[in-house]
PDB file of C-alpha atoms and ligand atoms in Angstrom:
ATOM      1  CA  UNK A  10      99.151 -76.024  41.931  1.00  0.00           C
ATOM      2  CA  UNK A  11     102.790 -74.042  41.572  1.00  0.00           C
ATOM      3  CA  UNK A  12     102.209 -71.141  40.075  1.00  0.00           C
ATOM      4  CA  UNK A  13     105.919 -70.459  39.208  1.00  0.00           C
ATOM      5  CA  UNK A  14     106.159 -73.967  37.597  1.00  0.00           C
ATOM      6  CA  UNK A  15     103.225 -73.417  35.058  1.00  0.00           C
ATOM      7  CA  UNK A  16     104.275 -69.604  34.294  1.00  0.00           C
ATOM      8  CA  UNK A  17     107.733 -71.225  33.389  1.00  0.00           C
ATOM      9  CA  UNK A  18     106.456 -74.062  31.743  1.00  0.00           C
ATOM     10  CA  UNK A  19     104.040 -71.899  29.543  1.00  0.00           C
ATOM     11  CA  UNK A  20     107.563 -69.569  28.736  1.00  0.00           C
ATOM     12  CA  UNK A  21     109.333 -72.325  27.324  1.00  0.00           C
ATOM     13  CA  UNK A  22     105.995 -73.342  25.142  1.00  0.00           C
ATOM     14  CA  UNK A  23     106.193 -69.890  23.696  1.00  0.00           C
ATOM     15  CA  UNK A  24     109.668 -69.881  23.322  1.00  0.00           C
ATOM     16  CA  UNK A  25     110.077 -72.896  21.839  1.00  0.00           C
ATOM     17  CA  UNK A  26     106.446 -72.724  19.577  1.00  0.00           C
ATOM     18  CA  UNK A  27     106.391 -74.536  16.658  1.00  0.00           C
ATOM     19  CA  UNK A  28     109.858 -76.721  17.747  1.00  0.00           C
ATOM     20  CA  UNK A  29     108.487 -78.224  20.659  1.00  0.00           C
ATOM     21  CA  UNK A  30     107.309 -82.836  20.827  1.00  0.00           C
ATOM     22  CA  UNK A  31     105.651 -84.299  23.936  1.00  0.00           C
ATOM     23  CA  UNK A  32     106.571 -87.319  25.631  1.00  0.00           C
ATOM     24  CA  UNK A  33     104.157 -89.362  27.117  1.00  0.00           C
ATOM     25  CA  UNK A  34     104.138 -92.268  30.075  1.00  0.00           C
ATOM     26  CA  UNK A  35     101.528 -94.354  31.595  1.00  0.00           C
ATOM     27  CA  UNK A  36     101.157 -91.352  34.143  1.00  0.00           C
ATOM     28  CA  UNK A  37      99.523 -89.284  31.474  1.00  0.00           C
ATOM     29  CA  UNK A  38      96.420 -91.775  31.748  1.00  0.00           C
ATOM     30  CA  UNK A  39      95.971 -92.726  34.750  1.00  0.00           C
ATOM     31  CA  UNK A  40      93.370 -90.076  35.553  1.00  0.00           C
ATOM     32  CA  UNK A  41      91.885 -92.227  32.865  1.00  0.00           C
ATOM     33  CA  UNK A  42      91.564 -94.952  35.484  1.00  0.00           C
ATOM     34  CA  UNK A  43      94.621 -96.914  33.609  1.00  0.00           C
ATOM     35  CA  UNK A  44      97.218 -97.753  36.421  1.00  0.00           C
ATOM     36  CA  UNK A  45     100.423 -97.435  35.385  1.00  0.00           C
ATOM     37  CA  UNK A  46     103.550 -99.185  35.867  1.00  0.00           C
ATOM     38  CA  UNK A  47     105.622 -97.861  38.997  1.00  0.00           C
ATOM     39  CA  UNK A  48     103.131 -95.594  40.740  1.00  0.00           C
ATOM     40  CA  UNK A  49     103.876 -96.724  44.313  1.00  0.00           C
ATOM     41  CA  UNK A  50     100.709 -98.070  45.692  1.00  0.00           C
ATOM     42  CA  UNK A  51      98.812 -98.688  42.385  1.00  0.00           C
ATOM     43  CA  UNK A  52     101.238 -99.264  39.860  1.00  0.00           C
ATOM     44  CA  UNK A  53     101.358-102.593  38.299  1.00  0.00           C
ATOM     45  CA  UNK A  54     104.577-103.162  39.308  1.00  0.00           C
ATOM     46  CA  UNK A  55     102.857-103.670  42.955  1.00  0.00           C
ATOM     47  CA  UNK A  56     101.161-106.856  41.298  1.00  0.00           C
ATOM     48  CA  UNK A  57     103.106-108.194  38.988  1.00  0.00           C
ATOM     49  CA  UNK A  58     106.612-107.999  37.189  1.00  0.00           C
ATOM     50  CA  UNK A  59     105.140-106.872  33.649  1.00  0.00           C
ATOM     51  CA  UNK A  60     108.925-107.911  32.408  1.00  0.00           C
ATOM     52  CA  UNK A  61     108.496-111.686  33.235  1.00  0.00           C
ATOM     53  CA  UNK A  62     104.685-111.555  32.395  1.00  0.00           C
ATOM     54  CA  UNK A  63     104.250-109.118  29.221  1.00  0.00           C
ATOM     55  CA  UNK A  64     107.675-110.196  27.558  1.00  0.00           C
ATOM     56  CA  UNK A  65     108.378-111.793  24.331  1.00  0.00           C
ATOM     57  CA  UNK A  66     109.757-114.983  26.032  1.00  0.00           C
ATOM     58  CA  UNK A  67     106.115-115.149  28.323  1.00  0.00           C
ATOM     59  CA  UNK A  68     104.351-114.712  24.690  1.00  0.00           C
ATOM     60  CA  UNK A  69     106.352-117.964  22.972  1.00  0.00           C
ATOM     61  CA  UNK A  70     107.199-120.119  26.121  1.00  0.00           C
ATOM     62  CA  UNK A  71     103.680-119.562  28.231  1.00  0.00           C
ATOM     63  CA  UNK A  72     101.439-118.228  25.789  1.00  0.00           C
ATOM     64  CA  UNK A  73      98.395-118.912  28.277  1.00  0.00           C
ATOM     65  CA  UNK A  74      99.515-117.502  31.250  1.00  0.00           C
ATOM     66  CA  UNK A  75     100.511-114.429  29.083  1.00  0.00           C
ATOM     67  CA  UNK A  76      97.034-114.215  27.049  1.00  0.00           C
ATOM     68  CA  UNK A  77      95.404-114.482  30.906  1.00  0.00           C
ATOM     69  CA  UNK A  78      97.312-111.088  31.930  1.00  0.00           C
ATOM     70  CA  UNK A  79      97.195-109.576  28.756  1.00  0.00           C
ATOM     71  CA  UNK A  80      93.491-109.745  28.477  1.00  0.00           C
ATOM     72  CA  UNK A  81      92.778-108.838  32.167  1.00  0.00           C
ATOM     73  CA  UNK A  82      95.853-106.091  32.605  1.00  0.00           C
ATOM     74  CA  UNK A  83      94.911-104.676  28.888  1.00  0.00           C
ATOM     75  CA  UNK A  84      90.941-105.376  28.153  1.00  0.00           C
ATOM     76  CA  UNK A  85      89.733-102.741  30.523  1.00  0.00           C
ATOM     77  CA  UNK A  86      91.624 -99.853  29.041  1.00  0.00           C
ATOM     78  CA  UNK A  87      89.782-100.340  25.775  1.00  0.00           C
ATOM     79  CA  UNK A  88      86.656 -98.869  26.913  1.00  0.00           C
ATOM     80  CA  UNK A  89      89.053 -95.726  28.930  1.00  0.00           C
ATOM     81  CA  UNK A  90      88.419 -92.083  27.697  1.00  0.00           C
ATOM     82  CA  UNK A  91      90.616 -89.395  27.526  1.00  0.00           C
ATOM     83  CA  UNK A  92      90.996 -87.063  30.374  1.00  0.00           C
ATOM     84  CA  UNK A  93      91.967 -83.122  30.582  1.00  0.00           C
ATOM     85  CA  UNK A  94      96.259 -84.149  30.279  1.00  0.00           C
ATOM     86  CA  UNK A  95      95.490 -85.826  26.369  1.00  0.00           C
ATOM     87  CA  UNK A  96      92.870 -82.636  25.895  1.00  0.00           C
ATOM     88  CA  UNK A  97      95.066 -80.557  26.292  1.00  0.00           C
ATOM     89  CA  UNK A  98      98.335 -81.815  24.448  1.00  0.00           C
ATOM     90  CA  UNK A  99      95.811 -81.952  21.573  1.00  0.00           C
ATOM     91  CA  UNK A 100      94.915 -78.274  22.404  1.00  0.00           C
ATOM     92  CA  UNK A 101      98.796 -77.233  21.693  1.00  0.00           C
ATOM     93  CA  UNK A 102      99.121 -78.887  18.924  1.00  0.00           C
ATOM     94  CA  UNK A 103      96.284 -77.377  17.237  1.00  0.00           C
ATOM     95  CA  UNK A 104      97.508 -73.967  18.305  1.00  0.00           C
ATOM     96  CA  UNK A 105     101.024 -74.847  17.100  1.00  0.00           C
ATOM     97  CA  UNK A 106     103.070 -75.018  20.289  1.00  0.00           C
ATOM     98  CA  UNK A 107     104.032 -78.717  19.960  1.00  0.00           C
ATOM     99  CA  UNK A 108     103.898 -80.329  16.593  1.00  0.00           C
ATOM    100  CA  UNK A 109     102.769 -83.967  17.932  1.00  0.00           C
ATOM    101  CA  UNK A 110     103.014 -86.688  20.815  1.00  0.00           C
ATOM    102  CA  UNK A 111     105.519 -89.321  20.931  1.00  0.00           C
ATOM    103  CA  UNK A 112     103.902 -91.779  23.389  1.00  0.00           C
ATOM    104  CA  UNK A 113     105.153 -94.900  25.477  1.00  0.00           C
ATOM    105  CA  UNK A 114     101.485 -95.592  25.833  1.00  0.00           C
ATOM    106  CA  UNK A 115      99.235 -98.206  23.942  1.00  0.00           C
ATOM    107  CA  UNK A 116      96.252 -97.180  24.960  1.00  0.00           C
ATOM    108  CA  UNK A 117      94.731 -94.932  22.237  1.00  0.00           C
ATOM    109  CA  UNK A 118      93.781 -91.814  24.428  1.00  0.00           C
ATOM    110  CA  UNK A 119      95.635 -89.305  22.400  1.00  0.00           C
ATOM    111  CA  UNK A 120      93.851 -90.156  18.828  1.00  0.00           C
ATOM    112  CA  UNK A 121      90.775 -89.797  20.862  1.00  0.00           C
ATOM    113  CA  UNK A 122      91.265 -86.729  22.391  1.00  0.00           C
ATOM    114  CA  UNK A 123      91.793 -85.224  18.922  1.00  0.00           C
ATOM    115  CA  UNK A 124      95.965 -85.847  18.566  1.00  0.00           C
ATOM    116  CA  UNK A 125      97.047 -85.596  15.170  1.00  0.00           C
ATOM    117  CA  UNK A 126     100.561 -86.434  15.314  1.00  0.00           C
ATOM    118  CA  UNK A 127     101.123 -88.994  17.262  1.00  0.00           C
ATOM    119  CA  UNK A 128     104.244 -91.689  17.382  1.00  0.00           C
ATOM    120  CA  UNK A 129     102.846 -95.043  18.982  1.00  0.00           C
ATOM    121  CA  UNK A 130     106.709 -96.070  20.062  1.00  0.00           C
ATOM    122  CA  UNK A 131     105.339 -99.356  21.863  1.00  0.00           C
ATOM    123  CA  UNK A 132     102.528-100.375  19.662  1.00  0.00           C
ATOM    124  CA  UNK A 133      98.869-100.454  20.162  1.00  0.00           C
ATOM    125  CA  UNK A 134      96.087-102.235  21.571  1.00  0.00           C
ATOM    126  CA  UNK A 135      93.779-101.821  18.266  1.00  0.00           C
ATOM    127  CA  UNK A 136      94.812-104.716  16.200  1.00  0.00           C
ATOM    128  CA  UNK A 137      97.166-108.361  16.563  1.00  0.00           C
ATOM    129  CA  UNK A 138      98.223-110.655  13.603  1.00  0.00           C
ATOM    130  CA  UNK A 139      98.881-113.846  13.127  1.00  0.00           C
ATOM    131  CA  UNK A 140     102.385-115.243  13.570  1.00  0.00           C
ATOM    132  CA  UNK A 141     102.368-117.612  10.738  1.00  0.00           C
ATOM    133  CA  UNK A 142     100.333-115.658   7.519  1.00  0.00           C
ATOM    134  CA  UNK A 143     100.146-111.943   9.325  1.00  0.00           C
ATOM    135  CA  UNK A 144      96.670-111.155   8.743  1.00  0.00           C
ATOM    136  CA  UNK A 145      95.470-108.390  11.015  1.00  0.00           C
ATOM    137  CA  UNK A 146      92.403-108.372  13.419  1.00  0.00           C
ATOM    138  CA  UNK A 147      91.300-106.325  15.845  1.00  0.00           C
ATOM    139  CA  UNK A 148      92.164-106.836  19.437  1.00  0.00           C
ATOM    140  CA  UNK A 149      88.486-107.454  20.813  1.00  0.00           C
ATOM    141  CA  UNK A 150      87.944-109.834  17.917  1.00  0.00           C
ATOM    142  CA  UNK A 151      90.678-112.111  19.876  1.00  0.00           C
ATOM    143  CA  UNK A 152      89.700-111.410  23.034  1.00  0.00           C
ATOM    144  CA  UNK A 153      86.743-112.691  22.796  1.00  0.00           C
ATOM    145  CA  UNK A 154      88.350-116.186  21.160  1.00  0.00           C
ATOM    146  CA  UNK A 155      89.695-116.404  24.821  1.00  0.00           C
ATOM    147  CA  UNK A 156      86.416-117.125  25.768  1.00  0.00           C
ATOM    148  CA  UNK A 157      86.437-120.604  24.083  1.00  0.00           C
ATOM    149  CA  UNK A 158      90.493-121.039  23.539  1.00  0.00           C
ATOM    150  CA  UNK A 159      93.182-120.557  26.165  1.00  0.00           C
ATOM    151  CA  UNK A 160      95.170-118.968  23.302  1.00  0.00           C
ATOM    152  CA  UNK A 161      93.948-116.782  20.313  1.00  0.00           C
ATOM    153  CA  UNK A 162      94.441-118.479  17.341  1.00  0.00           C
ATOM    154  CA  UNK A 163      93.980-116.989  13.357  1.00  0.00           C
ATOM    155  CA  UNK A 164      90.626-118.104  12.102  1.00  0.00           C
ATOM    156  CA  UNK A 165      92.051-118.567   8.304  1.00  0.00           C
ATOM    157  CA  UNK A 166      95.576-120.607   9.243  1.00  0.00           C
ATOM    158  CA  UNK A 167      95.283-121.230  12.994  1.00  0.00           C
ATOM    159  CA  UNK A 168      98.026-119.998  13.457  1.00  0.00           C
ATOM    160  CA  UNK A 169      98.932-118.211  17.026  1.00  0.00           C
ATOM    161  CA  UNK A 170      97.943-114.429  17.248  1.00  0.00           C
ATOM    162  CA  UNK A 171     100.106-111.787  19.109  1.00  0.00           C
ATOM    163  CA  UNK A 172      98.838-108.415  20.293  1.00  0.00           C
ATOM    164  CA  UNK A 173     100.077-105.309  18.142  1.00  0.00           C
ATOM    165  CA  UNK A 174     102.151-103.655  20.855  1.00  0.00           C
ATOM    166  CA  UNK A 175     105.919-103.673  21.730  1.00  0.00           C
ATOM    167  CA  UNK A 176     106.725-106.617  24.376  1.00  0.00           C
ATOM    168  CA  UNK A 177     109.645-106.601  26.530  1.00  0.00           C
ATOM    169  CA  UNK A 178     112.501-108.360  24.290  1.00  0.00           C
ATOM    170  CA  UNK A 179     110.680-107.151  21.463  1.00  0.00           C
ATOM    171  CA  UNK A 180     112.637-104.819  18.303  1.00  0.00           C
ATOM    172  CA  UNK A 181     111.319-101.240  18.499  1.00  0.00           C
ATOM    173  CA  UNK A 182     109.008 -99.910  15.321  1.00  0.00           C
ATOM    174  CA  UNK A 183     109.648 -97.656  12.648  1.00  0.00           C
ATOM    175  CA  UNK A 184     107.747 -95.377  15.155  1.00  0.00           C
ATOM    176  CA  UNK A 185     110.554 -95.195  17.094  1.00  0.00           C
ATOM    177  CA  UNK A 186     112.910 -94.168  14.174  1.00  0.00           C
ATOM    178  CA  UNK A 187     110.303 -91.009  12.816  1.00  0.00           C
ATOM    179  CA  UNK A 188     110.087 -90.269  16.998  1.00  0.00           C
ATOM    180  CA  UNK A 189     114.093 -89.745  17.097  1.00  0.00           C
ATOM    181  CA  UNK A 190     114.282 -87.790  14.073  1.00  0.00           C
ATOM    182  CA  UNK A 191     110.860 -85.720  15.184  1.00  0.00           C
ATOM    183  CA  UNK A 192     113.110 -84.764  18.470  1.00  0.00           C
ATOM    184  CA  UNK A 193     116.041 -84.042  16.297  1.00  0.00           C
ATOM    185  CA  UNK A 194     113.672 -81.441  14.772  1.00  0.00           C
ATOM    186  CA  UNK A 195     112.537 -79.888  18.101  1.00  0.00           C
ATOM    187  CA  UNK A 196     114.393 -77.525  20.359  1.00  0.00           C
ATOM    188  CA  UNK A 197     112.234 -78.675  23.420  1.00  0.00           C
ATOM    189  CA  UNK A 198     110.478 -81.874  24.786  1.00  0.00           C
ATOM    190  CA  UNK A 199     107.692 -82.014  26.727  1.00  0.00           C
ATOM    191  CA  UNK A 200     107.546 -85.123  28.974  1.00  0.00           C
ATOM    192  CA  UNK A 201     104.309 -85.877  30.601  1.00  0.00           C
ATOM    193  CA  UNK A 202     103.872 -88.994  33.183  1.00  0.00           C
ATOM    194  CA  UNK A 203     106.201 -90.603  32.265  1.00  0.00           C
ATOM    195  CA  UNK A 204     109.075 -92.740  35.189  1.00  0.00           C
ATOM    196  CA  UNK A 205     111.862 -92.093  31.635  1.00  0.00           C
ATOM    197  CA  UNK A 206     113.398 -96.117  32.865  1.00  0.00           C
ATOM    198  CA  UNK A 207     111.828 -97.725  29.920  1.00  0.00           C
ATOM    199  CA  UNK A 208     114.949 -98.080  27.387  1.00  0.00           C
ATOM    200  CA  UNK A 209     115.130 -96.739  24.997  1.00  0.00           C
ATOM    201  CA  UNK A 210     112.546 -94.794  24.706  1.00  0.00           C
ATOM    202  CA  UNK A 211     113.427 -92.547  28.025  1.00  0.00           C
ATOM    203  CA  UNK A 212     116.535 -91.538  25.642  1.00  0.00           C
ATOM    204  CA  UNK A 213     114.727 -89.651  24.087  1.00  0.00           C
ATOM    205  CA  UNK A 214     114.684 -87.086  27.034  1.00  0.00           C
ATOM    206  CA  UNK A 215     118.124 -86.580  27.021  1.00  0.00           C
ATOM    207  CA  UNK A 216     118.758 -85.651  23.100  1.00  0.00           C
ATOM    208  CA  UNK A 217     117.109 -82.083  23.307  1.00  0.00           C
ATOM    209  CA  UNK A 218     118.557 -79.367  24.185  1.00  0.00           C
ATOM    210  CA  UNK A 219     115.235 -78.057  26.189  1.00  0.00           C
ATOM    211  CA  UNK A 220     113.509 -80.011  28.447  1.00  0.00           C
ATOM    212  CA  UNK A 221     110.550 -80.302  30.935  1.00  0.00           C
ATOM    213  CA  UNK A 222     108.987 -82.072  32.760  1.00  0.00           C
ATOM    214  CA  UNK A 223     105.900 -83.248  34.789  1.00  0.00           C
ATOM    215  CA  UNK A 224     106.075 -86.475  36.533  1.00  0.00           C
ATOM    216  CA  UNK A 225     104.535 -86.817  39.745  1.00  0.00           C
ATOM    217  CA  UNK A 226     107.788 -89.077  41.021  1.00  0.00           C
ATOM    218  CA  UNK A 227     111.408 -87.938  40.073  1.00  0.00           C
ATOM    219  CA  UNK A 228     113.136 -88.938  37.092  1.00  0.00           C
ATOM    220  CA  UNK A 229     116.721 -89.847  36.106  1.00  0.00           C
ATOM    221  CA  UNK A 230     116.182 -86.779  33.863  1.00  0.00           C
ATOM    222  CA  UNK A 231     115.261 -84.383  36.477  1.00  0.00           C
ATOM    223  CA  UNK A 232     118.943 -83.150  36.510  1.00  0.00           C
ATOM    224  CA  UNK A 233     118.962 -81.430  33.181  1.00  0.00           C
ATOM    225  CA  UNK A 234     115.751 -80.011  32.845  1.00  0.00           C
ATOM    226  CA  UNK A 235     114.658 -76.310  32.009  1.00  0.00           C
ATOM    227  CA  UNK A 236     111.724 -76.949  33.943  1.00  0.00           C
ATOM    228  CA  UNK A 237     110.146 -79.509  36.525  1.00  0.00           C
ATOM    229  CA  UNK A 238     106.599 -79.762  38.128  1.00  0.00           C
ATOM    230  CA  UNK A 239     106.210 -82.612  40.313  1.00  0.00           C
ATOM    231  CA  UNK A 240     102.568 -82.464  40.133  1.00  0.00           C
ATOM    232  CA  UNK A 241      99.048 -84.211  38.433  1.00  0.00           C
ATOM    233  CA  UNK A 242      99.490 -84.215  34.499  1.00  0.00           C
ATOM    234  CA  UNK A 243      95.753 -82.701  33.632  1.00  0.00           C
ATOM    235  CA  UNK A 244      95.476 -80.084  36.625  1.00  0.00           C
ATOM    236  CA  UNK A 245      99.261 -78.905  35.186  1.00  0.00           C
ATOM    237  CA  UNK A 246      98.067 -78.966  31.500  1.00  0.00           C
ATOM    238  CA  UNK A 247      95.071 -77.142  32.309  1.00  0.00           C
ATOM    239  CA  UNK A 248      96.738 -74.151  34.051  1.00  0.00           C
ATOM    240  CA  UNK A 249      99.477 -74.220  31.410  1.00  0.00           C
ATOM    241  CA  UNK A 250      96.329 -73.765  28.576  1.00  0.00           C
ATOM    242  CA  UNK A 251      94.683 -71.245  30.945  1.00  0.00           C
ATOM    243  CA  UNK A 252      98.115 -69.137  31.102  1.00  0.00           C
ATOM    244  CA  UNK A 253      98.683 -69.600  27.312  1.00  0.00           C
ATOM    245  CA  UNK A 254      95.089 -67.872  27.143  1.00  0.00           C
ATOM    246  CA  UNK A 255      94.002 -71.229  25.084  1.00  0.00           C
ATOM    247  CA  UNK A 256      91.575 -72.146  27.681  1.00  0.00           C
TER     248      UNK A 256
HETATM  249  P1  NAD B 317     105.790 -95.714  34.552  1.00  0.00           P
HETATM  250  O1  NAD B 317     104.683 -96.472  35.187  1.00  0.00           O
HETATM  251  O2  NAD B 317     107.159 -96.261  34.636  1.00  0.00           O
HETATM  252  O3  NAD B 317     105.830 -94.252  35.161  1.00  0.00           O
HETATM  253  C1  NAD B 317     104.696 -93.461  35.249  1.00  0.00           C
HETATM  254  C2  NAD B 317     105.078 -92.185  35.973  1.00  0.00           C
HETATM  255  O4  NAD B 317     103.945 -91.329  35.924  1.00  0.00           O
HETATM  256  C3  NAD B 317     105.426 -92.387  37.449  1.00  0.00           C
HETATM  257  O5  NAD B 317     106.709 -91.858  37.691  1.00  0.00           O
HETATM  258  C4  NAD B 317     104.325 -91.628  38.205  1.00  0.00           C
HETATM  259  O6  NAD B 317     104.851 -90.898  39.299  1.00  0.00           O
HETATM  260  C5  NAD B 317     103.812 -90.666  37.166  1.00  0.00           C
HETATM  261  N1  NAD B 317     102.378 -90.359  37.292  1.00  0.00           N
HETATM  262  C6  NAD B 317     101.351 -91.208  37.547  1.00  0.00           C
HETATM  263  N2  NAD B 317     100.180 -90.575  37.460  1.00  0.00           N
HETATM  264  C7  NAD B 317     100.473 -89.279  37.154  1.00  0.00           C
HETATM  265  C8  NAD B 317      99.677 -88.130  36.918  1.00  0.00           C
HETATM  266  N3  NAD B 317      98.343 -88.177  36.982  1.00  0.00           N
HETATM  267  N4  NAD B 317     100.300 -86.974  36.621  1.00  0.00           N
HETATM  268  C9  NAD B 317     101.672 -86.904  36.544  1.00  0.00           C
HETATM  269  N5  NAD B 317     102.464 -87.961  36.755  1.00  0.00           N
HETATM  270  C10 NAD B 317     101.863 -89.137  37.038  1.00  0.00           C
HETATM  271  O7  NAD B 317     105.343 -95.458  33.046  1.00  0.00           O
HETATM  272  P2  NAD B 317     106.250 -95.262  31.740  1.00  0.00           P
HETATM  273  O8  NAD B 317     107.378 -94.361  32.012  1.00  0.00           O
HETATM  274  O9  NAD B 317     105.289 -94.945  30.667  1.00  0.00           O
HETATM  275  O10 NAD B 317     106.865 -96.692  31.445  1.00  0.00           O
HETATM  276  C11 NAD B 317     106.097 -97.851  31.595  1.00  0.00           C
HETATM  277  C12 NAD B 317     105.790 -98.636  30.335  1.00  0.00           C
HETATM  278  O11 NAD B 317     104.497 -99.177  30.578  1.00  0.00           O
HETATM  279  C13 NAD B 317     105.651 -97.893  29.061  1.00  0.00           C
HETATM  280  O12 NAD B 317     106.367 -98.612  28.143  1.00  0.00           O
HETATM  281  C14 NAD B 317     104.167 -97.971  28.682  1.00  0.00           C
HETATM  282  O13 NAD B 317     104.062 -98.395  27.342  1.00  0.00           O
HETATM  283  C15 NAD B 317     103.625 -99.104  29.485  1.00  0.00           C
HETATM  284  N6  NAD B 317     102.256 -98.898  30.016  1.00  0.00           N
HETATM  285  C16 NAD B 317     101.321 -98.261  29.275  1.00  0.00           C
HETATM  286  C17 NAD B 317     100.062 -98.028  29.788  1.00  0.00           C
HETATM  287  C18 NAD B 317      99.062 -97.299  28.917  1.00  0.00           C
HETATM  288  O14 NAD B 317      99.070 -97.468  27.700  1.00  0.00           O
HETATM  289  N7  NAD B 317      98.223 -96.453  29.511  1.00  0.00           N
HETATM  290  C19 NAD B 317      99.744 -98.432  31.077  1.00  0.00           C
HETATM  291  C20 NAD B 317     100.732 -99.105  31.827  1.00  0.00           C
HETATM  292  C21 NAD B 317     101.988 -99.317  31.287  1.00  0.00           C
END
């Protein structure tokens, strides 16, 4: 662990306390056991292209084929808990260094490790709806009509259900808007695990006038930021607690 980089990192927390968002990436929960995208060696990427496969156009022109990935990328990650990197984001936000997360991730792990704030810019995986009358279900309710149907269909209309999360091709959320004016706000972002090549989401990182960053790869943001540890996200956010005297 670099010493310097937490000491420095833990400066511009104080610095910055009260004015300060995180910025989440797969990479934040992967010491979950959820691989993320571009991680050479276990990232998805390595299997599949999650831009032909998780995209709108998969979703309307091979619904099947995109339920089958869906459900096997996606199921797993229902049942992942939060690890010491979404502790500890929760930890400064209940001691008022950071006022909330903005994550790229639709896994959950920041409401369970206690997040209150939190900006789900791609969606979720706890609910879909249906296409043709919107009713809501939860996910697992149509994963399990997999079992019987190649593609989850409404059990009031029959119409075709679609997952709750931002696809590739997609519009972004209202999230998105309240995450751009929560960085407008802030003097400093955070970013955690996160590759910042998603668009446009990864501009967020580059409409702050503080930055840092830990990413275990570099990023296209690297350049401008106050701070950089290229190094685990929970062994970093641990030290940074421990130096903050919060742990
Ligand atoms: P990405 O896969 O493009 O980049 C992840 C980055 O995290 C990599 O640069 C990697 O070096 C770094 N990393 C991996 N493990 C790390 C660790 N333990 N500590 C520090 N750094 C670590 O992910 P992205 O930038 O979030 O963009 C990919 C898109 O994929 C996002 O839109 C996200 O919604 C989606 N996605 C989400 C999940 C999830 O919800 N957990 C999983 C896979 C993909």
């Amino acid at each position: 662990m670099e010493n310097a980089g937490v000491k420095a990192l833990a400066e511009i927390l104080v610095k910055n306390k009260g004015r300060a968002v995180a910025l989440t990436g797969a990479g934040i929960s992967t010491e979950s056991g959820i691989p993320d995208f571009r991680s050479p060696g276990t990232g998805l990427w390595n299997r599949i292209d999650p831009m032909e496969y998780l995209s709108v156009e998969a979703l309307y022109a091979r619904p099947e084929t995109f339920w089958k990935y869906f459900a096997e990328i996606f199921g797993p990650t229902l049942e992942a808990e939060p690890n010491a990197g979404h502790l500890a984001l929760a930890k400064l936000e209940t001691a008022g260094y950071i006022t909330g997360v903005i994550t790229q991730n639709i896994d959950g792990l920041h409401q369970k490790a206690g997040s209150r704030t939190v900006f789900e810019v791609h969606g979720h995986l706890r609910t879909v709806h249906c296409q043709s009358c919107g009713r809501t279900y939860p996910l697992t309710e149509a994963l399990a009509r997999l079992k019987n149907e190649p593609i989850p269909h409404c059990p009031e209309c029959g119409g075709r259900l679609r997952p709750d999360v931002v696809l590739f091709g997609d519009m972004m959320p209202v999230a998105f808007t309240q995450a751009v004016a929560a960085v407008e706000r802030s003097s400093l972002v955070l970013v955690v695990g996160s590759s910042l090549t998603v668009s446009p989401a990864n501009s967020l990182a580059f409409r702050t006038p503080h930055l840092a960053i830990i990413n275990r790869e570099p990023t296209p943001a690297d350049g401008r930021a106050d701070v950089v540890i290229r190094e685990g996200a929970g062994e970093t956010l641990s030290a940074v607690l421990k130096e903050l005297g919060l742990a």
